Amino acid sequence: MSSDPNLYVTQPQLPPLEDFVELLKVIWDRKILTNGGPFHQQLEQALAEHLGVKHLALLTNGTIALVTALQTLRIQGEVITTPYSFVATAHSLLWNGLEPVFADIDPHTCNLDPERIEAAITPKTTAIMPVHCYGHPCDVRAIQRIADTYGLKVIYDAAHAFGVRHQGSSLLNSGDLSVLSFHATKVYNTIEGGAIVCPDAKTKQRIDFLKNFGFADEVTVMAPGINGKLNEVQAAFGLLQLREVDAAIARRTAIATRYREALADVEGIALMPEPADTTPNHSYMPIRVQPGYGLSRDGLYQRLREQQIFSRRYFYPLISDMPMYRGLPSAQPTNLPVARRVASEILCLPIYPALSEEQQQRVIDAIRASRR
Ligand code: T4K
Protein backbone atom coordinates (compact mmCIF):
# COMPACT_ATOMS: atom_id res chain seq x y z
CA MET A 1 0.00 0.00 0.00
CA SER A 2 1.15 3.54 -0.69
CA SER A 3 1.99 5.70 2.33
CA ASP A 4 -0.56 8.32 1.18
CA PRO A 5 -3.95 6.68 0.64
CA ASN A 6 -5.33 9.80 -1.07
CA LEU A 7 -5.01 9.87 -4.83
CA TYR A 8 -5.74 13.22 -6.42
CA VAL A 9 -6.39 13.95 -10.07
CA THR A 10 -3.00 15.62 -10.18
CA GLN A 11 -0.02 16.47 -8.05
CA PRO A 12 2.38 19.23 -9.02
CA GLN A 13 5.88 18.52 -10.26
CA LEU A 14 8.47 20.24 -8.05
CA PRO A 15 12.12 21.08 -8.83
CA PRO A 16 14.90 19.80 -6.51
CA LEU A 17 14.75 21.95 -3.38
CA GLU A 18 18.52 22.53 -3.18
CA ASP A 19 18.58 23.86 -6.76
CA PHE A 20 15.74 26.23 -5.95
CA VAL A 21 17.55 27.47 -2.84
CA GLU A 22 20.60 28.23 -4.99
CA LEU A 23 18.52 30.42 -7.29
CA LEU A 24 16.85 32.10 -4.33
CA LYS A 25 20.32 33.10 -3.12
CA VAL A 26 20.96 34.73 -6.48
CA ILE A 27 17.71 36.71 -6.17
CA TRP A 28 18.56 37.73 -2.60
CA ASP A 29 21.98 39.01 -3.75
CA ARG A 30 20.58 40.82 -6.78
CA LYS A 31 17.58 42.32 -5.00
CA ILE A 32 15.60 42.38 -8.23
CA LEU A 33 12.32 40.75 -7.30
CA THR A 34 9.99 41.56 -10.18
CA ASN A 35 9.24 43.91 -13.13
CA GLY A 36 10.86 41.89 -15.88
CA GLY A 37 14.04 40.90 -14.01
CA PRO A 38 16.86 38.67 -15.31
CA PHE A 39 15.21 35.32 -14.50
CA HIS A 40 11.99 36.53 -16.11
CA GLN A 41 13.84 37.43 -19.30
CA GLN A 42 15.83 34.19 -19.23
CA LEU A 43 12.67 32.13 -18.82
CA GLU A 44 10.85 33.86 -21.69
CA GLN A 45 13.80 33.06 -23.94
CA ALA A 46 14.17 29.49 -22.71
CA LEU A 47 10.45 28.73 -23.05
CA ALA A 48 10.26 30.15 -26.57
CA GLU A 49 13.18 27.93 -27.59
CA HIS A 50 11.87 24.87 -25.80
CA LEU A 51 8.40 25.21 -27.29
CA GLY A 52 9.55 26.16 -30.78
CA VAL A 53 7.69 29.48 -30.92
CA LYS A 54 8.89 32.91 -32.02
CA HIS A 55 7.86 35.09 -29.06
CA LEU A 56 6.45 34.39 -25.65
CA ALA A 57 5.42 36.84 -22.92
CA LEU A 58 5.13 35.57 -19.34
CA LEU A 59 2.15 36.60 -17.21
CA THR A 60 0.96 36.00 -13.65
CA ASN A 61 -1.56 33.31 -14.62
CA GLY A 62 -3.50 31.91 -17.55
CA THR A 63 -6.62 33.95 -16.81
CA ILE A 64 -4.81 37.31 -16.87
CA ALA A 65 -3.06 36.09 -20.01
CA LEU A 66 -6.43 35.44 -21.70
CA VAL A 67 -7.75 38.85 -20.63
CA THR A 68 -4.58 40.50 -21.92
CA ALA A 69 -4.58 38.55 -25.19
CA LEU A 70 -8.05 39.91 -26.01
CA GLN A 71 -6.84 43.45 -25.24
CA THR A 72 -3.73 42.94 -27.31
CA LEU A 73 -5.84 42.41 -30.43
CA ARG A 74 -8.46 45.02 -29.39
CA ILE A 75 -11.28 42.48 -29.71
CA GLN A 76 -14.83 43.92 -29.67
CA GLY A 77 -18.41 42.63 -29.84
CA GLU A 78 -19.04 38.89 -29.96
CA VAL A 79 -16.52 36.07 -29.56
CA ILE A 80 -17.37 32.48 -30.45
CA THR A 81 -16.15 30.06 -27.81
CA THR A 82 -16.76 26.67 -26.23
CA PRO A 83 -19.00 25.91 -23.28
CA TYR A 84 -16.81 22.87 -22.52
CA SER A 85 -13.86 24.42 -20.70
CA PHE A 86 -12.71 25.85 -17.40
CA VAL A 87 -14.68 28.99 -16.46
CA ALA A 88 -11.66 31.23 -17.04
CA THR A 89 -12.10 30.94 -20.82
CA ALA A 90 -15.49 32.69 -20.84
CA HIS A 91 -14.70 34.89 -17.85
CA SER A 92 -11.88 36.50 -19.83
CA LEU A 93 -14.51 37.68 -22.32
CA LEU A 94 -16.76 39.18 -19.64
CA TRP A 95 -13.76 40.99 -18.09
CA ASN A 96 -13.35 42.68 -21.48
CA GLY A 97 -17.04 43.53 -21.89
CA LEU A 98 -17.35 41.03 -24.75
CA GLU A 99 -20.28 38.72 -25.43
CA PRO A 100 -19.48 35.01 -25.40
CA VAL A 101 -21.31 33.08 -28.10
CA PHE A 102 -21.23 29.38 -27.32
CA ALA A 103 -20.97 26.86 -30.12
CA ASP A 104 -21.17 23.08 -29.74
CA ILE A 105 -18.21 20.71 -29.66
CA ASP A 106 -17.09 17.73 -31.67
CA PRO A 107 -17.92 14.50 -29.77
CA HIS A 108 -14.54 12.91 -30.57
CA THR A 109 -12.13 15.74 -29.71
CA CYS A 110 -14.31 17.68 -27.21
CA ASN A 111 -13.13 20.81 -29.06
CA LEU A 112 -15.22 23.38 -30.94
CA ASP A 113 -16.86 21.93 -34.05
CA PRO A 114 -15.83 24.17 -36.99
CA GLU A 115 -19.24 23.81 -38.63
CA ARG A 116 -20.91 25.09 -35.49
CA ILE A 117 -18.46 27.99 -35.33
CA GLU A 118 -19.39 29.05 -38.84
CA ALA A 119 -23.10 28.79 -38.05
CA ALA A 120 -22.66 31.09 -35.02
CA ILE A 121 -21.07 34.01 -36.89
CA THR A 122 -23.02 37.30 -36.91
CA PRO A 123 -22.07 40.81 -38.06
CA LYS A 124 -20.86 41.48 -34.49
CA THR A 125 -18.42 38.55 -34.41
CA THR A 126 -14.79 39.64 -34.29
CA ALA A 127 -12.95 36.62 -32.92
CA ILE A 128 -12.97 32.92 -32.08
CA MET A 129 -11.59 31.61 -28.79
CA PRO A 130 -11.25 27.82 -29.09
CA VAL A 131 -9.69 25.61 -26.40
CA HIS A 132 -7.31 22.71 -27.09
CA CYS A 133 -9.13 20.68 -24.48
CA TYR A 134 -6.88 18.17 -22.64
CA GLY A 135 -4.09 19.34 -24.97
CA HIS A 136 -5.82 17.66 -27.94
CA PRO A 137 -5.53 19.92 -30.99
CA CYS A 138 -8.54 21.76 -32.35
CA ASP A 139 -9.14 21.46 -36.08
CA VAL A 140 -6.75 24.38 -36.56
CA ARG A 141 -6.84 24.32 -40.37
CA ALA A 142 -10.62 24.48 -40.58
CA ILE A 143 -10.74 27.19 -37.92
CA GLN A 144 -8.13 29.27 -39.76
CA ARG A 145 -10.09 28.90 -43.02
CA ILE A 146 -13.20 30.26 -41.29
CA ALA A 147 -11.23 33.10 -39.68
CA ASP A 148 -9.67 34.07 -43.02
CA THR A 149 -13.01 33.94 -44.83
CA TYR A 150 -14.84 36.13 -42.32
CA GLY A 151 -11.93 38.33 -41.22
CA LEU A 152 -11.88 37.07 -37.63
CA LYS A 153 -9.03 36.81 -35.11
CA VAL A 154 -8.27 33.48 -33.43
CA ILE A 155 -7.03 33.36 -29.85
CA TYR A 156 -6.40 29.81 -28.68
CA ASP A 157 -6.85 28.97 -25.05
CA ALA A 158 -3.91 26.57 -24.99
CA ALA A 159 -3.86 26.25 -21.18
CA HIS A 160 -3.60 22.44 -21.54
CA ALA A 161 -1.31 22.33 -24.56
CA PHE A 162 2.22 22.86 -23.23
CA GLY A 163 4.70 21.15 -25.53
CA VAL A 164 2.10 19.63 -27.87
CA ARG A 165 3.32 19.27 -31.43
CA HIS A 166 0.86 18.99 -34.30
CA GLN A 167 1.38 18.57 -38.03
CA GLY A 168 5.14 19.05 -37.68
CA SER A 169 5.18 22.21 -35.57
CA SER A 170 4.29 23.50 -32.13
CA LEU A 171 0.51 23.62 -31.76
CA LEU A 172 1.06 27.02 -30.14
CA ASN A 173 1.91 28.52 -33.53
CA SER A 174 -1.74 28.23 -34.61
CA GLY A 175 -4.03 31.25 -34.78
CA ASP A 176 -3.12 34.86 -33.93
CA LEU A 177 -2.25 34.23 -30.29
CA SER A 178 -2.05 31.21 -27.97
CA VAL A 179 -2.43 31.40 -24.21
CA LEU A 180 -0.77 28.99 -21.77
CA SER A 181 -1.39 28.31 -18.08
CA PHE A 182 1.46 27.39 -15.77
CA HIS A 183 -0.77 26.72 -12.75
CA ALA A 184 0.46 24.12 -10.23
CA THR A 185 -1.92 21.52 -11.70
CA LYS A 186 -0.47 21.79 -15.21
CA VAL A 187 2.12 19.71 -17.09
CA TYR A 188 4.61 22.55 -16.66
CA ASN A 189 4.13 24.90 -13.72
CA THR A 190 5.52 28.06 -12.15
CA ILE A 191 3.16 27.64 -9.13
CA GLU A 192 0.85 30.24 -10.71
CA GLY A 193 1.73 31.60 -14.11
CA GLY A 194 0.86 31.85 -17.75
CA ALA A 195 2.04 33.12 -21.09
CA ILE A 196 0.95 34.50 -24.44
CA VAL A 197 2.61 33.13 -27.54
CA CYS A 198 2.72 35.61 -30.42
CA PRO A 199 4.31 35.68 -33.85
CA ASP A 200 6.16 39.03 -33.89
CA ALA A 201 8.19 41.38 -31.71
CA LYS A 202 5.73 44.26 -32.08
CA THR A 203 2.87 42.23 -30.61
CA LYS A 204 5.16 41.02 -27.82
CA GLN A 205 5.97 44.63 -27.01
CA ARG A 206 2.27 45.51 -26.80
CA ILE A 207 1.69 42.58 -24.43
CA ASP A 208 4.69 43.68 -22.33
CA PHE A 209 3.19 47.18 -22.03
CA LEU A 210 -0.28 45.83 -21.22
CA LYS A 211 1.01 43.54 -18.46
CA ASN A 212 2.82 46.50 -16.84
CA PHE A 213 -0.20 48.83 -16.37
CA GLY A 214 0.19 50.05 -19.96
CA PHE A 215 3.52 51.81 -19.34
CA ALA A 216 5.41 52.27 -22.62
CA ASP A 217 8.12 54.28 -20.82
CA GLU A 218 8.47 56.11 -17.52
CA VAL A 219 5.90 58.78 -18.42
CA THR A 220 3.75 57.25 -21.17
CA VAL A 221 0.75 54.99 -20.48
CA MET A 222 -0.58 53.64 -23.79
CA ALA A 223 -3.66 51.73 -22.52
CA PRO A 224 -5.41 50.72 -19.28
CA GLY A 225 -3.14 47.74 -18.77
CA ILE A 226 -3.09 45.42 -15.80
CA ASN A 227 -0.45 44.21 -13.36
CA GLY A 228 0.29 40.86 -14.96
CA LYS A 229 4.01 40.46 -14.25
CA LEU A 230 5.49 37.14 -13.15
CA ASN A 231 7.96 37.64 -10.29
CA GLU A 232 11.60 36.50 -10.12
CA VAL A 233 11.00 33.72 -7.58
CA GLN A 234 8.43 32.05 -9.84
CA ALA A 235 10.58 32.62 -12.92
CA ALA A 236 13.51 30.89 -11.17
CA PHE A 237 11.18 28.01 -10.23
CA GLY A 238 10.11 27.86 -13.87
CA LEU A 239 13.69 27.69 -15.15
CA LEU A 240 14.30 24.61 -13.00
CA GLN A 241 11.01 23.03 -14.04
CA LEU A 242 11.99 23.28 -17.67
CA ARG A 243 14.85 20.83 -17.06
CA GLU A 244 12.34 18.19 -15.92
CA VAL A 245 9.43 18.72 -18.27
CA ASP A 246 10.41 16.28 -21.05
CA ALA A 247 10.89 13.48 -18.53
CA ALA A 248 7.59 14.43 -16.89
CA ILE A 249 5.73 14.16 -20.20
CA ALA A 250 7.43 10.82 -20.95
CA ARG A 251 6.23 9.50 -17.58
CA ARG A 252 2.70 10.80 -18.28
CA THR A 253 2.77 9.02 -21.63
CA ALA A 254 3.64 5.72 -19.95
CA ILE A 255 0.82 6.18 -17.42
CA ALA A 256 -1.70 7.05 -20.15
CA THR A 257 -0.66 4.02 -22.20
CA ARG A 258 -1.16 1.75 -19.20
CA TYR A 259 -4.61 3.20 -18.49
CA ARG A 260 -5.60 2.74 -22.12
CA GLU A 261 -4.49 -0.87 -22.15
CA ALA A 262 -6.11 -1.69 -18.84
CA LEU A 263 -9.45 -0.01 -19.55
CA ALA A 264 -9.87 -0.81 -23.26
CA ASP A 265 -12.08 -3.83 -22.63
CA VAL A 266 -14.27 -2.39 -19.85
CA GLU A 267 -17.78 -2.18 -21.24
CA GLY A 268 -19.25 1.30 -20.97
CA ILE A 269 -15.88 3.03 -20.49
CA ALA A 270 -14.96 4.99 -23.63
CA LEU A 271 -11.45 6.31 -24.15
CA MET A 272 -10.89 9.41 -26.25
CA PRO A 273 -9.36 8.73 -29.66
CA GLU A 274 -5.66 9.60 -29.77
CA PRO A 275 -5.20 12.77 -31.87
CA ALA A 276 -3.71 12.16 -35.33
CA ASP A 277 -0.35 13.62 -36.41
CA THR A 278 0.24 14.86 -32.86
CA THR A 279 2.79 14.44 -30.06
CA PRO A 280 0.48 14.84 -27.07
CA ASN A 281 1.40 15.85 -23.51
CA HIS A 282 -1.15 13.72 -21.61
CA SER A 283 -2.07 16.64 -19.41
CA TYR A 284 -5.30 14.87 -18.48
CA MET A 285 -6.64 11.30 -18.59
CA PRO A 286 -10.29 11.68 -19.61
CA ILE A 287 -12.63 8.71 -19.83
CA ARG A 288 -16.34 8.70 -20.65
CA VAL A 289 -18.70 6.65 -18.51
CA GLN A 290 -21.50 5.49 -20.79
CA PRO A 291 -24.72 3.51 -20.21
CA GLY A 292 -23.09 0.09 -20.80
CA TYR A 293 -21.07 0.56 -17.60
CA GLY A 294 -24.19 0.15 -15.50
CA LEU A 295 -23.20 2.81 -12.97
CA SER A 296 -23.57 6.49 -13.80
CA ARG A 297 -20.58 8.82 -14.13
CA ASP A 298 -21.50 10.42 -10.81
CA GLY A 299 -21.91 6.97 -9.30
CA LEU A 300 -18.37 6.04 -10.33
CA TYR A 301 -17.02 9.42 -9.18
CA GLN A 302 -18.57 8.77 -5.76
CA ARG A 303 -17.39 5.15 -5.62
CA LEU A 304 -13.82 6.30 -6.30
CA ARG A 305 -14.08 9.00 -3.63
CA GLU A 306 -15.06 6.36 -1.08
CA GLN A 307 -11.68 4.75 -1.84
CA GLN A 308 -9.83 8.09 -1.53
CA ILE A 309 -9.44 8.38 -5.30
CA PHE A 310 -10.30 11.95 -6.20
CA SER A 311 -11.08 12.05 -9.90
CA ARG A 312 -12.50 15.26 -11.42
CA ARG A 313 -15.37 16.05 -13.75
CA TYR A 314 -13.44 18.37 -16.07
CA PHE A 315 -15.65 19.91 -17.52
CA TYR A 316 -18.92 19.68 -15.68
CA PRO A 317 -21.04 21.76 -15.33
CA LEU A 318 -20.84 23.45 -18.71
CA ILE A 319 -19.85 27.12 -18.57
CA SER A 320 -23.11 27.88 -20.39
CA ASP A 321 -25.06 26.51 -17.39
CA MET A 322 -23.45 28.91 -14.92
CA PRO A 323 -25.61 31.80 -13.65
CA MET A 324 -23.70 34.57 -15.43
CA TYR A 325 -23.96 32.79 -18.82
CA ARG A 326 -27.18 30.76 -18.87
CA GLY A 327 -29.35 33.69 -20.00
CA LEU A 328 -27.42 34.07 -23.26
CA PRO A 329 -29.27 32.88 -26.37
CA SER A 330 -26.32 30.63 -27.33
CA ALA A 331 -26.35 29.01 -23.86
CA GLN A 332 -29.67 27.28 -24.47
CA PRO A 333 -29.36 23.49 -24.03
CA THR A 334 -30.80 22.82 -27.50
CA ASN A 335 -27.83 24.69 -29.00
CA LEU A 336 -25.26 22.51 -27.20
CA PRO A 337 -26.42 18.87 -27.22
CA VAL A 338 -22.99 17.31 -27.71
CA ALA A 339 -21.29 19.35 -25.00
CA ARG A 340 -24.15 18.51 -22.67
CA ARG A 341 -23.78 14.79 -23.27
CA VAL A 342 -19.99 14.78 -22.92
CA ALA A 343 -20.18 16.86 -19.71
CA SER A 344 -22.51 14.25 -18.20
CA GLU A 345 -20.14 11.36 -19.02
CA ILE A 346 -16.66 12.75 -18.48
CA LEU A 347 -14.29 11.78 -15.70
CA CYS A 348 -10.60 12.68 -15.49
CA LEU A 349 -8.46 10.08 -13.73
CA PRO A 350 -5.31 10.71 -11.67
CA ILE A 351 -2.29 11.31 -13.90
CA TYR A 352 1.00 12.92 -12.86
CA PRO A 353 4.66 11.89 -12.99
CA ALA A 354 4.88 10.71 -9.37
CA LEU A 355 1.86 8.38 -9.68
CA SER A 356 3.30 4.94 -8.93
CA GLU A 357 2.30 1.72 -10.73
CA GLU A 358 0.77 0.50 -7.49
CA GLN A 359 -1.34 3.65 -7.13
CA GLN A 360 -2.41 3.49 -10.76
CA GLN A 361 -3.39 -0.14 -10.33
CA ARG A 362 -5.60 0.90 -7.43
CA VAL A 363 -7.49 3.26 -9.77
CA ILE A 364 -7.77 0.64 -12.52
CA ASP A 365 -9.00 -2.06 -10.11
CA ALA A 366 -11.57 0.32 -8.61
CA ILE A 367 -12.99 1.15 -12.07
CA ARG A 368 -13.12 -2.49 -13.13
CA ALA A 369 -14.74 -3.55 -9.86
CA SER A 370 -17.40 -0.82 -9.87
CA ARG A 371 -18.98 -1.91 -13.17
CA ARG A 372 -22.46 -3.37 -12.88
N1 T4K B 1 -8.22 27.89 -19.55
C1 T4K B 1 -8.33 26.58 -19.28
C2 T4K B 1 -8.81 25.68 -20.38
C3 T4K B 1 -7.99 26.09 -18.02
O1 T4K B 1 -8.12 24.77 -17.74
C4 T4K B 1 -7.53 26.99 -17.04
C5 T4K B 1 -7.20 26.52 -15.71
C6 T4K B 1 -7.41 28.35 -17.37
C7 T4K B 1 -7.76 28.77 -18.65
C8 T4K B 1 -6.93 29.40 -16.41
O2 T4K B 1 -5.56 29.25 -16.11
P1 T4K B 1 -5.02 29.75 -14.67
O3 T4K B 1 -5.54 31.17 -14.47
O4 T4K B 1 -5.48 28.80 -13.61
O5 T4K B 1 -3.52 29.74 -14.86
C9 T4K B 1 -7.72 23.74 -11.51
C10 T4K B 1 -6.76 24.89 -11.69
O6 T4K B 1 -6.83 25.84 -10.64
C11 T4K B 1 -6.89 25.60 -12.99
O7 T4K B 1 -5.62 26.19 -13.26
C12 T4K B 1 -7.21 24.64 -14.13
N2 T4K B 1 -7.45 25.32 -15.38
C13 T4K B 1 -8.40 23.80 -13.80
C14 T4K B 1 -8.75 22.83 -14.90
O8 T4K B 1 -8.11 23.05 -12.64
P2 T4K B 1 -9.37 23.15 -9.56
O9 T4K B 1 -10.19 24.05 -8.72
O10 T4K B 1 -10.00 21.96 -10.16
O11 T4K B 1 -8.00 22.70 -8.83
P3 T4K B 1 -7.82 22.08 -7.39
O12 T4K B 1 -7.25 23.11 -6.47
O13 T4K B 1 -9.04 21.36 -6.95
O14 T4K B 1 -6.66 21.03 -7.69
C15 T4K B 1 -6.91 19.76 -8.26
C16 T4K B 1 -6.11 18.74 -7.49
O15 T4K B 1 -4.73 18.97 -7.64
C17 T4K B 1 -6.36 18.78 -6.00
O16 T4K B 1 -7.37 17.88 -5.66
C18 T4K B 1 -5.02 18.36 -5.37
C19 T4K B 1 -4.01 18.69 -6.45
N3 T4K B 1 -3.19 19.85 -6.09
C20 T4K B 1 -3.62 21.11 -6.42
C21 T4K B 1 -2.85 22.21 -6.11
C22 T4K B 1 -3.32 23.60 -6.44
C23 T4K B 1 -2.01 19.64 -5.44
O17 T4K B 1 -1.63 18.49 -5.14
N4 T4K B 1 -1.22 20.72 -5.15
C24 T4K B 1 -1.60 22.01 -5.44
O18 T4K B 1 -0.85 22.97 -5.17
O19 T4K B 1 -8.81 24.11 -10.72
mmCIF file of C-alpha atoms in Angstrom, residues 14 39 51-52 64-65 88 186 188 226 255 297 323 337:
data_model
loop_
_atom_site.group_PDB
_atom_site.id
_atom_site.type_symbol
_atom_site.label_atom_id
_atom_site.label_comp_id
_atom_site.label_asym_id
_atom_site.label_seq_id
_atom_site.Cartn_x
_atom_site.Cartn_y
_atom_site.Cartn_z
ATOM 1 C CA LEU A 14 8.473 20.242 -8.049
ATOM 2 C CA PHE A 39 15.210 35.317 -14.499
ATOM 3 C CA LEU A 51 8.396 25.210 -27.292
ATOM 4 C CA GLY A 52 9.545 26.159 -30.779
ATOM 5 C CA ILE A 64 -4.815 37.309 -16.867
ATOM 6 C CA ALA A 65 -3.058 36.089 -20.007
ATOM 7 C CA ALA A 88 -11.657 31.235 -17.044
ATOM 8 C CA LYS A 186 -0.467 21.794 -15.205
ATOM 9 C CA TYR A 188 4.614 22.552 -16.659
ATOM 10 C CA ILE A 226 -3.089 45.422 -15.799
ATOM 11 C CA ILE A 255 0.825 6.175 -17.422
ATOM 12 C CA ARG A 297 -20.577 8.820 -14.133
ATOM 13 C CA PRO A 323 -25.607 31.796 -13.649
ATOM 14 C CA PRO A 337 -26.423 18.869 -27.216
#
